[in-house]
Amino acid sequence: EFSPLKHILESEVEEEALPKVVKVMIKIMAKSASLEEIERKGIAMHEKEGAKSLGRGLVYKIIPEDNKIELHIPTTFFKNSQEALTAFKNALRVLAQELITNPELKDVREISGYSRLVVEKPKLVEDVFGFEILLDDNQKPTGDAIITREKVLELYGKQNHE
C-alpha cells in the first residue's frame, strides 16, 4: 500500500520535504490545541527524557560520560525572528548561570546541538550566538554546532549581561 507520508520521509528529498510535513502536522495539531499547549507538551516530552528547560525555545540534556551538554530546540512558535533571537540569547544566559551554579555541570567542557537552523543559517549561529559550525567533507554545514564552556561564560556570563 502506498503511503505519501512514508514515501516523503524515505525519499531522497527528505530534507526538502520534512519542513513541509512539519508545517502540515502543526496545522493539524493547532486545530485541537493552542500553540502554547503544543509548546508545553514539547517541553514536557523533552523533560521526560531527562532534559531541563533553559527558557522558551531551548532545553539541555547532560551527557556526563562525554563531559558535555546537548542542546535541543523544542517545538516553539515565535512571533518573529527578533523574538526568537532574544529567547535563544536569554536561554544561553541561563545556561551560563547553570554552568556556574549547578554542581551537576561542573565537569561540562562542551555544549553541542544539531538543528536545521545551523544548515540554513550557519553565519547566524556562528556570528550571533558564538558557536562553531561543523562542516562535512564538501565544506557544507552538517547541522551540528559546538561551543566551549569558556566561550559560553565569556559571551553569556553574568559579568557581560547585567
mmCIF file with all atom_site columns, C-alpha atoms in Angstrom:
data_model
loop_
_atom_site.group_PDB
_atom_site.id
_atom_site.type_symbol
_atom_site.label_atom_id
_atom_site.label_alt_id
_atom_site.label_comp_id
_atom_site.label_asym_id
_atom_site.label_entity_id
_atom_site.label_seq_id
_atom_site.pdbx_PDB_ins_code
_atom_site.Cartn_x
_atom_site.Cartn_y
_atom_site.Cartn_z
_atom_site.occupancy
_atom_site.B_iso_or_equiv
_atom_site.pdbx_formal_charge
_atom_site.auth_seq_id
_atom_site.auth_comp_id
_atom_site.auth_asym_id
_atom_site.auth_atom_id
_atom_site.pdbx_PDB_model_num
ATOM 1   C CA . GLU A 1 1   ? 0.000  0.000  0.000  1.00 0.00 ? 1   GLU A CA 1
ATOM 2   C CA . PHE A 1 2   ? 1.371  3.429  -0.992 1.00 0.00 ? 2   PHE A CA 1
ATOM 3   C CA . SER A 1 3   ? 1.702  5.940  1.825  1.00 0.00 ? 3   SER A CA 1
ATOM 4   C CA . PRO A 1 4   ? 2.507  9.516  0.711  1.00 0.00 ? 4   PRO A CA 1
ATOM 5   C CA . LEU A 1 5   ? 3.936  10.431 4.132  1.00 0.00 ? 5   LEU A CA 1
ATOM 6   C CA . LYS A 1 6   ? 6.116  7.323  4.245  1.00 0.00 ? 6   LYS A CA 1
ATOM 7   C CA . HIS A 1 7   ? 7.255  7.998  0.689  1.00 0.00 ? 7   HIS A CA 1
ATOM 8   C CA . ILE A 1 8   ? 8.226  11.573 1.558  1.00 0.00 ? 8   ILE A CA 1
ATOM 9   C CA . LEU A 1 9   ? 10.078 10.554 4.710  1.00 0.00 ? 9   LEU A CA 1
ATOM 10  C CA . GLU A 1 10  ? 12.010 7.766  2.973  1.00 0.00 ? 10  GLU A CA 1
ATOM 11  C CA . SER A 1 11  ? 12.758 9.632  -0.242 1.00 0.00 ? 11  SER A CA 1
ATOM 12  C CA . GLU A 1 12  ? 15.968 11.361 -1.198 1.00 0.00 ? 12  GLU A CA 1
ATOM 13  C CA . VAL A 1 13  ? 14.199 14.717 -0.989 1.00 0.00 ? 13  VAL A CA 1
ATOM 14  C CA . GLU A 1 14  ? 13.554 14.192 2.712  1.00 0.00 ? 14  GLU A CA 1
ATOM 15  C CA . GLU A 1 15  ? 15.442 17.333 3.753  1.00 0.00 ? 15  GLU A CA 1
ATOM 16  C CA . GLU A 1 16  ? 13.301 19.455 1.448  1.00 0.00 ? 16  GLU A CA 1
ATOM 17  C CA . ALA A 1 17  ? 10.030 17.704 2.234  1.00 0.00 ? 17  ALA A CA 1
ATOM 18  C CA . LEU A 1 18  ? 10.339 17.407 6.000  1.00 0.00 ? 18  LEU A CA 1
ATOM 19  C CA . PRO A 1 19  ? 9.707  21.099 6.775  1.00 0.00 ? 19  PRO A CA 1
ATOM 20  C CA . LYS A 1 20  ? 6.526  20.902 4.674  1.00 0.00 ? 20  LYS A CA 1
ATOM 21  C CA . VAL A 1 21  ? 5.372  17.807 6.553  1.00 0.00 ? 21  VAL A CA 1
ATOM 22  C CA . VAL A 1 22  ? 6.099  19.508 9.881  1.00 0.00 ? 22  VAL A CA 1
ATOM 23  C CA . LYS A 1 23  ? 4.067  22.569 8.847  1.00 0.00 ? 23  LYS A CA 1
ATOM 24  C CA . VAL A 1 24  ? 1.097  20.367 7.926  1.00 0.00 ? 24  VAL A CA 1
ATOM 25  C CA . MET A 1 25  ? 1.373  18.463 11.209 1.00 0.00 ? 25  MET A CA 1
ATOM 26  C CA . ILE A 1 26  ? 1.492  21.722 13.189 1.00 0.00 ? 26  ILE A CA 1
ATOM 27  C CA . LYS A 1 27  ? -1.655 22.935 11.440 1.00 0.00 ? 27  LYS A CA 1
ATOM 28  C CA . ILE A 1 28  ? -3.395 19.672 12.313 1.00 0.00 ? 28  ILE A CA 1
ATOM 29  C CA . MET A 1 29  ? -2.238 19.831 15.949 1.00 0.00 ? 29  MET A CA 1
ATOM 30  C CA . ALA A 1 30  ? -3.230 23.501 16.228 1.00 0.00 ? 30  ALA A CA 1
ATOM 31  C CA . LYS A 1 31  ? -6.838 22.542 15.490 1.00 0.00 ? 31  LYS A CA 1
ATOM 32  C CA . SER A 1 32  ? -7.001 20.525 18.723 1.00 0.00 ? 32  SER A CA 1
ATOM 33  C CA . ALA A 1 33  ? -4.658 22.534 20.990 1.00 0.00 ? 33  ALA A CA 1
ATOM 34  C CA . SER A 1 34  ? -3.369 26.068 21.344 1.00 0.00 ? 34  SER A CA 1
ATOM 35  C CA . LEU A 1 35  ? 0.168  26.856 20.225 1.00 0.00 ? 35  LEU A CA 1
ATOM 36  C CA . GLU A 1 36  ? 1.082  27.405 23.889 1.00 0.00 ? 36  GLU A CA 1
ATOM 37  C CA . GLU A 1 37  ? -0.208 23.918 24.743 1.00 0.00 ? 37  GLU A CA 1
ATOM 38  C CA . ILE A 1 38  ? 1.789  22.394 21.879 1.00 0.00 ? 38  ILE A CA 1
ATOM 39  C CA . GLU A 1 39  ? 4.902  24.162 23.209 1.00 0.00 ? 39  GLU A CA 1
ATOM 40  C CA . ARG A 1 40  ? 4.245  22.908 26.772 1.00 0.00 ? 40  ARG A CA 1
ATOM 41  C CA . LYS A 1 41  ? 3.782  19.342 25.534 1.00 0.00 ? 41  LYS A CA 1
ATOM 42  C CA . GLY A 1 42  ? 7.011  19.553 23.534 1.00 0.00 ? 42  GLY A CA 1
ATOM 43  C CA . ILE A 1 43  ? 8.985  20.687 26.581 1.00 0.00 ? 43  ILE A CA 1
ATOM 44  C CA . ALA A 1 44  ? 7.322  18.028 28.745 1.00 0.00 ? 44  ALA A CA 1
ATOM 45  C CA . MET A 1 45  ? 8.367  15.374 26.226 1.00 0.00 ? 45  MET A CA 1
ATOM 46  C CA . HIS A 1 46  ? 11.999 16.517 26.463 1.00 0.00 ? 46  HIS A CA 1
ATOM 47  C CA . GLU A 1 47  ? 11.800 16.664 30.268 1.00 0.00 ? 47  GLU A CA 1
ATOM 48  C CA . LYS A 1 48  ? 10.556 13.056 30.380 1.00 0.00 ? 48  LYS A CA 1
ATOM 49  C CA . GLU A 1 49  ? 13.788 12.149 28.586 1.00 0.00 ? 49  GLU A CA 1
ATOM 50  C CA . GLY A 1 50  ? 15.859 13.947 31.247 1.00 0.00 ? 50  GLY A CA 1
ATOM 51  C CA . ALA A 1 51  ? 16.207 17.351 29.600 1.00 0.00 ? 51  ALA A CA 1
ATOM 52  C CA . LYS A 1 52  ? 15.974 20.612 31.524 1.00 0.00 ? 52  LYS A CA 1
ATOM 53  C CA . SER A 1 53  ? 14.456 23.815 30.216 1.00 0.00 ? 53  SER A CA 1
ATOM 54  C CA . LEU A 1 54  ? 16.586 26.919 29.777 1.00 0.00 ? 54  LEU A CA 1
ATOM 55  C CA . GLY A 1 55  ? 13.559 29.037 28.972 1.00 0.00 ? 55  GLY A CA 1
ATOM 56  C CA . ARG A 1 56  ? 11.385 29.313 25.948 1.00 0.00 ? 56  ARG A CA 1
ATOM 57  C CA . GLY A 1 57  ? 12.894 27.619 22.913 1.00 0.00 ? 57  GLY A CA 1
ATOM 58  C CA . LEU A 1 58  ? 15.845 25.723 24.382 1.00 0.00 ? 58  LEU A CA 1
ATOM 59  C CA . VAL A 1 59  ? 16.389 22.686 26.612 1.00 0.00 ? 59  VAL A CA 1
ATOM 60  C CA . TYR A 1 60  ? 19.520 20.764 27.517 1.00 0.00 ? 60  TYR A CA 1
ATOM 61  C CA . LYS A 1 61  ? 20.491 17.261 28.428 1.00 0.00 ? 61  LYS A CA 1
ATOM 62  C CA . ILE A 1 62  ? 23.677 16.369 30.304 1.00 0.00 ? 62  ILE A CA 1
ATOM 63  C CA . ILE A 1 63  ? 25.916 13.727 28.714 1.00 0.00 ? 63  ILE A CA 1
ATOM 64  C CA . PRO A 1 64  ? 28.160 13.033 31.727 1.00 0.00 ? 64  PRO A CA 1
ATOM 65  C CA . GLU A 1 65  ? 30.338 10.358 30.105 1.00 0.00 ? 65  GLU A CA 1
ATOM 66  C CA . ASP A 1 66  ? 31.429 12.926 27.482 1.00 0.00 ? 66  ASP A CA 1
ATOM 67  C CA . ASN A 1 67  ? 31.550 15.953 29.834 1.00 0.00 ? 67  ASN A CA 1
ATOM 68  C CA . LYS A 1 68  ? 29.134 17.765 27.557 1.00 0.00 ? 68  LYS A CA 1
ATOM 69  C CA . ILE A 1 69  ? 25.650 19.156 27.221 1.00 0.00 ? 69  ILE A CA 1
ATOM 70  C CA . GLU A 1 70  ? 23.396 18.602 24.223 1.00 0.00 ? 70  GLU A CA 1
ATOM 71  C CA . LEU A 1 71  ? 21.025 21.431 23.380 1.00 0.00 ? 71  LEU A CA 1
ATOM 72  C CA . HIS A 1 72  ? 17.626 20.772 21.848 1.00 0.00 ? 72  HIS A CA 1
ATOM 73  C CA . ILE A 1 73  ? 15.109 23.185 20.365 1.00 0.00 ? 73  ILE A CA 1
ATOM 74  C CA . PRO A 1 74  ? 11.618 22.010 21.279 1.00 0.00 ? 74  PRO A CA 1
ATOM 75  C CA . THR A 1 75  ? 8.665  22.962 19.107 1.00 0.00 ? 75  THR A CA 1
ATOM 76  C CA . THR A 1 76  ? 8.351  26.694 19.697 1.00 0.00 ? 76  THR A CA 1
ATOM 77  C CA . PHE A 1 77  ? 6.251  29.325 17.963 1.00 0.00 ? 77  PHE A CA 1
ATOM 78  C CA . PHE A 1 78  ? 7.776  32.793 17.865 1.00 0.00 ? 78  PHE A CA 1
ATOM 79  C CA . LYS A 1 79  ? 6.004  35.868 16.506 1.00 0.00 ? 79  LYS A CA 1
ATOM 80  C CA . ASN A 1 80  ? 9.077  36.886 14.535 1.00 0.00 ? 80  ASN A CA 1
ATOM 81  C CA . SER A 1 81  ? 12.808 36.310 14.198 1.00 0.00 ? 81  SER A CA 1
ATOM 82  C CA . GLN A 1 82  ? 13.672 39.031 16.728 1.00 0.00 ? 82  GLN A CA 1
ATOM 83  C CA . GLU A 1 83  ? 11.607 37.285 19.405 1.00 0.00 ? 83  GLU A CA 1
ATOM 84  C CA . ALA A 1 84  ? 13.396 34.016 18.593 1.00 0.00 ? 84  ALA A CA 1
ATOM 85  C CA . LEU A 1 85  ? 16.857 35.637 18.758 1.00 0.00 ? 85  LEU A CA 1
ATOM 86  C CA . THR A 1 86  ? 16.037 37.234 22.114 1.00 0.00 ? 86  THR A CA 1
ATOM 87  C CA . ALA A 1 87  ? 14.692 33.959 23.518 1.00 0.00 ? 87  ALA A CA 1
ATOM 88  C CA . PHE A 1 88  ? 17.782 31.994 22.433 1.00 0.00 ? 88  PHE A CA 1
ATOM 89  C CA . LYS A 1 89  ? 20.173 34.600 23.851 1.00 0.00 ? 89  LYS A CA 1
ATOM 90  C CA . ASN A 1 90  ? 18.247 34.635 27.133 1.00 0.00 ? 90  ASN A CA 1
ATOM 91  C CA . ALA A 1 91  ? 18.369 30.832 27.245 1.00 0.00 ? 91  ALA A CA 1
ATOM 92  C CA . LEU A 1 92  ? 22.134 30.902 26.709 1.00 0.00 ? 92  LEU A CA 1
ATOM 93  C CA . ARG A 1 93  ? 22.441 33.399 29.600 1.00 0.00 ? 93  ARG A CA 1
ATOM 94  C CA . VAL A 1 94  ? 20.527 30.943 31.772 1.00 0.00 ? 94  VAL A CA 1
ATOM 95  C CA . LEU A 1 95  ? 22.880 28.191 30.598 1.00 0.00 ? 95  LEU A CA 1
ATOM 96  C CA . ALA A 1 96  ? 25.891 30.315 31.604 1.00 0.00 ? 96  ALA A CA 1
ATOM 97  C CA . GLN A 1 97  ? 24.403 30.702 35.095 1.00 0.00 ? 97  GLN A CA 1
ATOM 98  C CA . GLU A 1 98  ? 23.721 26.972 35.258 1.00 0.00 ? 98  GLU A CA 1
ATOM 99  C CA . LEU A 1 99  ? 27.346 26.263 34.316 1.00 0.00 ? 99  LEU A CA 1
ATOM 100 C CA . ILE A 1 100 ? 28.454 28.453 37.232 1.00 0.00 ? 100 ILE A CA 1
ATOM 101 C CA . THR A 1 101 ? 25.970 27.354 39.889 1.00 0.00 ? 101 THR A CA 1
ATOM 102 C CA . ASN A 1 102 ? 24.815 23.802 39.112 1.00 0.00 ? 102 ASN A CA 1
ATOM 103 C CA . PRO A 1 103 ? 27.194 21.208 40.615 1.00 0.00 ? 103 PRO A CA 1
ATOM 104 C CA . GLU A 1 104 ? 25.967 18.637 38.052 1.00 0.00 ? 104 GLU A CA 1
ATOM 105 C CA . LEU A 1 105 ? 27.586 20.762 35.338 1.00 0.00 ? 105 LEU A CA 1
ATOM 106 C CA . LYS A 1 106 ? 30.986 21.324 36.959 1.00 0.00 ? 106 LYS A CA 1
ATOM 107 C CA . ASP A 1 107 ? 32.732 18.893 34.580 1.00 0.00 ? 107 ASP A CA 1
ATOM 108 C CA . VAL A 1 108 ? 30.995 20.053 31.386 1.00 0.00 ? 108 VAL A CA 1
ATOM 109 C CA . ARG A 1 109 ? 33.554 21.207 28.816 1.00 0.00 ? 109 ARG A CA 1
ATOM 110 C CA . GLU A 1 110 ? 31.483 21.391 25.625 1.00 0.00 ? 110 GLU A CA 1
ATOM 111 C CA . ILE A 1 111 ? 27.960 22.291 24.590 1.00 0.00 ? 111 ILE A CA 1
ATOM 112 C CA . SER A 1 112 ? 26.656 20.933 21.307 1.00 0.00 ? 112 SER A CA 1
ATOM 113 C CA . GLY A 1 113 ? 23.482 20.778 19.326 1.00 0.00 ? 113 GLY A CA 1
ATOM 114 C CA . TYR A 1 114 ? 22.016 19.830 15.980 1.00 0.00 ? 114 TYR A CA 1
ATOM 115 C CA . SER A 1 115 ? 19.471 21.920 14.123 1.00 0.00 ? 115 SER A CA 1
ATOM 116 C CA . ARG A 1 116 ? 18.270 22.654 10.609 1.00 0.00 ? 116 ARG A CA 1
ATOM 117 C CA . LEU A 1 117 ? 18.860 26.282 11.611 1.00 0.00 ? 117 LEU A CA 1
ATOM 118 C CA . VAL A 1 118 ? 22.602 25.525 11.563 1.00 0.00 ? 118 VAL A CA 1
ATOM 119 C CA . VAL A 1 119 ? 22.293 24.240 7.997  1.00 0.00 ? 119 VAL A CA 1
ATOM 120 C CA . GLU A 1 120 ? 20.057 27.072 6.824  1.00 0.00 ? 120 GLU A CA 1
ATOM 121 C CA . LYS A 1 121 ? 21.679 29.979 8.710  1.00 0.00 ? 121 LYS A CA 1
ATOM 122 C CA . PRO A 1 122 ? 25.219 28.946 9.705  1.00 0.00 ? 122 PRO A CA 1
ATOM 123 C CA . LYS A 1 123 ? 26.531 32.539 9.876  1.00 0.00 ? 123 LYS A CA 1
ATOM 124 C CA . LEU A 1 124 ? 23.761 33.492 12.286 1.00 0.00 ? 124 LEU A CA 1
ATOM 125 C CA . VAL A 1 125 ? 24.593 30.614 14.620 1.00 0.00 ? 125 VAL A CA 1
ATOM 126 C CA . GLU A 1 126 ? 28.307 31.386 14.368 1.00 0.00 ? 126 GLU A CA 1
ATOM 127 C CA . ASP A 1 127 ? 28.342 35.197 14.376 1.00 0.00 ? 127 ASP A CA 1
ATOM 128 C CA . VAL A 1 128 ? 25.345 35.961 16.596 1.00 0.00 ? 128 VAL A CA 1
ATOM 129 C CA . PHE A 1 129 ? 25.487 33.065 19.066 1.00 0.00 ? 129 PHE A CA 1
ATOM 130 C CA . GLY A 1 130 ? 29.212 32.234 19.019 1.00 0.00 ? 130 GLY A CA 1
ATOM 131 C CA . PHE A 1 131 ? 29.012 28.554 18.075 1.00 0.00 ? 131 PHE A CA 1
ATOM 132 C CA . GLU A 1 132 ? 31.499 26.755 15.843 1.00 0.00 ? 132 GLU A CA 1
ATOM 133 C CA . ILE A 1 133 ? 29.774 25.150 12.863 1.00 0.00 ? 133 ILE A CA 1
ATOM 134 C CA . LEU A 1 134 ? 30.880 21.631 11.914 1.00 0.00 ? 134 LEU A CA 1
ATOM 135 C CA . LEU A 1 135 ? 31.356 21.063 8.184  1.00 0.00 ? 135 LEU A CA 1
ATOM 136 C CA . ASP A 1 136 ? 31.196 17.944 6.043  1.00 0.00 ? 136 ASP A CA 1
ATOM 137 C CA . ASP A 1 137 ? 33.825 16.868 3.506  1.00 0.00 ? 137 ASP A CA 1
ATOM 138 C CA . ASN A 1 138 ? 32.368 19.347 0.993  1.00 0.00 ? 138 ASN A CA 1
ATOM 139 C CA . GLN A 1 139 ? 32.647 22.220 3.493  1.00 0.00 ? 139 GLN A CA 1
ATOM 140 C CA . LYS A 1 140 ? 28.872 22.382 3.916  1.00 0.00 ? 140 LYS A CA 1
ATOM 141 C CA . PRO A 1 141 ? 27.310 22.703 7.402  1.00 0.00 ? 141 PRO A CA 1
ATOM 142 C CA . THR A 1 142 ? 26.318 19.317 8.869  1.00 0.00 ? 142 THR A CA 1
ATOM 143 C CA . GLY A 1 143 ? 23.730 20.847 11.188 1.00 0.00 ? 143 GLY A CA 1
ATOM 144 C CA . ASP A 1 144 ? 25.974 20.301 14.202 1.00 0.00 ? 144 ASP A CA 1
ATOM 145 C CA . ALA A 1 145 ? 27.310 23.233 16.218 1.00 0.00 ? 145 ALA A CA 1
ATOM 146 C CA . ILE A 1 146 ? 29.553 23.321 19.280 1.00 0.00 ? 146 ILE A CA 1
ATOM 147 C CA . ILE A 1 147 ? 30.697 25.884 21.803 1.00 0.00 ? 147 ILE A CA 1
ATOM 148 C CA . THR A 1 148 ? 33.044 25.512 24.754 1.00 0.00 ? 148 THR A CA 1
ATOM 149 C CA . ARG A 1 149 ? 32.102 26.128 28.355 1.00 0.00 ? 149 ARG A CA 1
ATOM 150 C CA . GLU A 1 150 ? 34.583 29.014 28.454 1.00 0.00 ? 150 GLU A CA 1
ATOM 151 C CA . LYS A 1 151 ? 33.040 30.662 25.395 1.00 0.00 ? 151 LYS A CA 1
ATOM 152 C CA . VAL A 1 152 ? 29.511 30.393 26.851 1.00 0.00 ? 152 VAL A CA 1
ATOM 153 C CA . LEU A 1 153 ? 30.726 32.027 30.064 1.00 0.00 ? 153 LEU A CA 1
ATOM 154 C CA . GLU A 1 154 ? 32.624 34.710 28.128 1.00 0.00 ? 154 GLU A CA 1
ATOM 155 C CA . LEU A 1 155 ? 29.674 35.599 25.884 1.00 0.00 ? 155 LEU A CA 1
ATOM 156 C CA . TYR A 1 156 ? 26.715 34.992 28.192 1.00 0.00 ? 156 TYR A CA 1
ATOM 157 C CA . GLY A 1 157 ? 28.079 35.041 31.747 1.00 0.00 ? 157 GLY A CA 1
ATOM 158 C CA . LYS A 1 158 ? 26.638 37.444 34.317 1.00 0.00 ? 158 LYS A CA 1
ATOM 159 C CA . GLN A 1 159 ? 29.561 39.892 34.131 1.00 0.00 ? 159 GLN A CA 1
ATOM 160 C CA . ASN A 1 160 ? 28.750 40.577 30.466 1.00 0.00 ? 160 ASN A CA 1
ATOM 161 C CA . HIS A 1 161 ? 24.964 40.845 30.632 1.00 0.00 ? 161 HIS A CA 1
ATOM 162 C CA . GLU A 1 162 ? 23.702 42.501 33.772 1.00 0.00 ? 162 GLU A CA 1
#
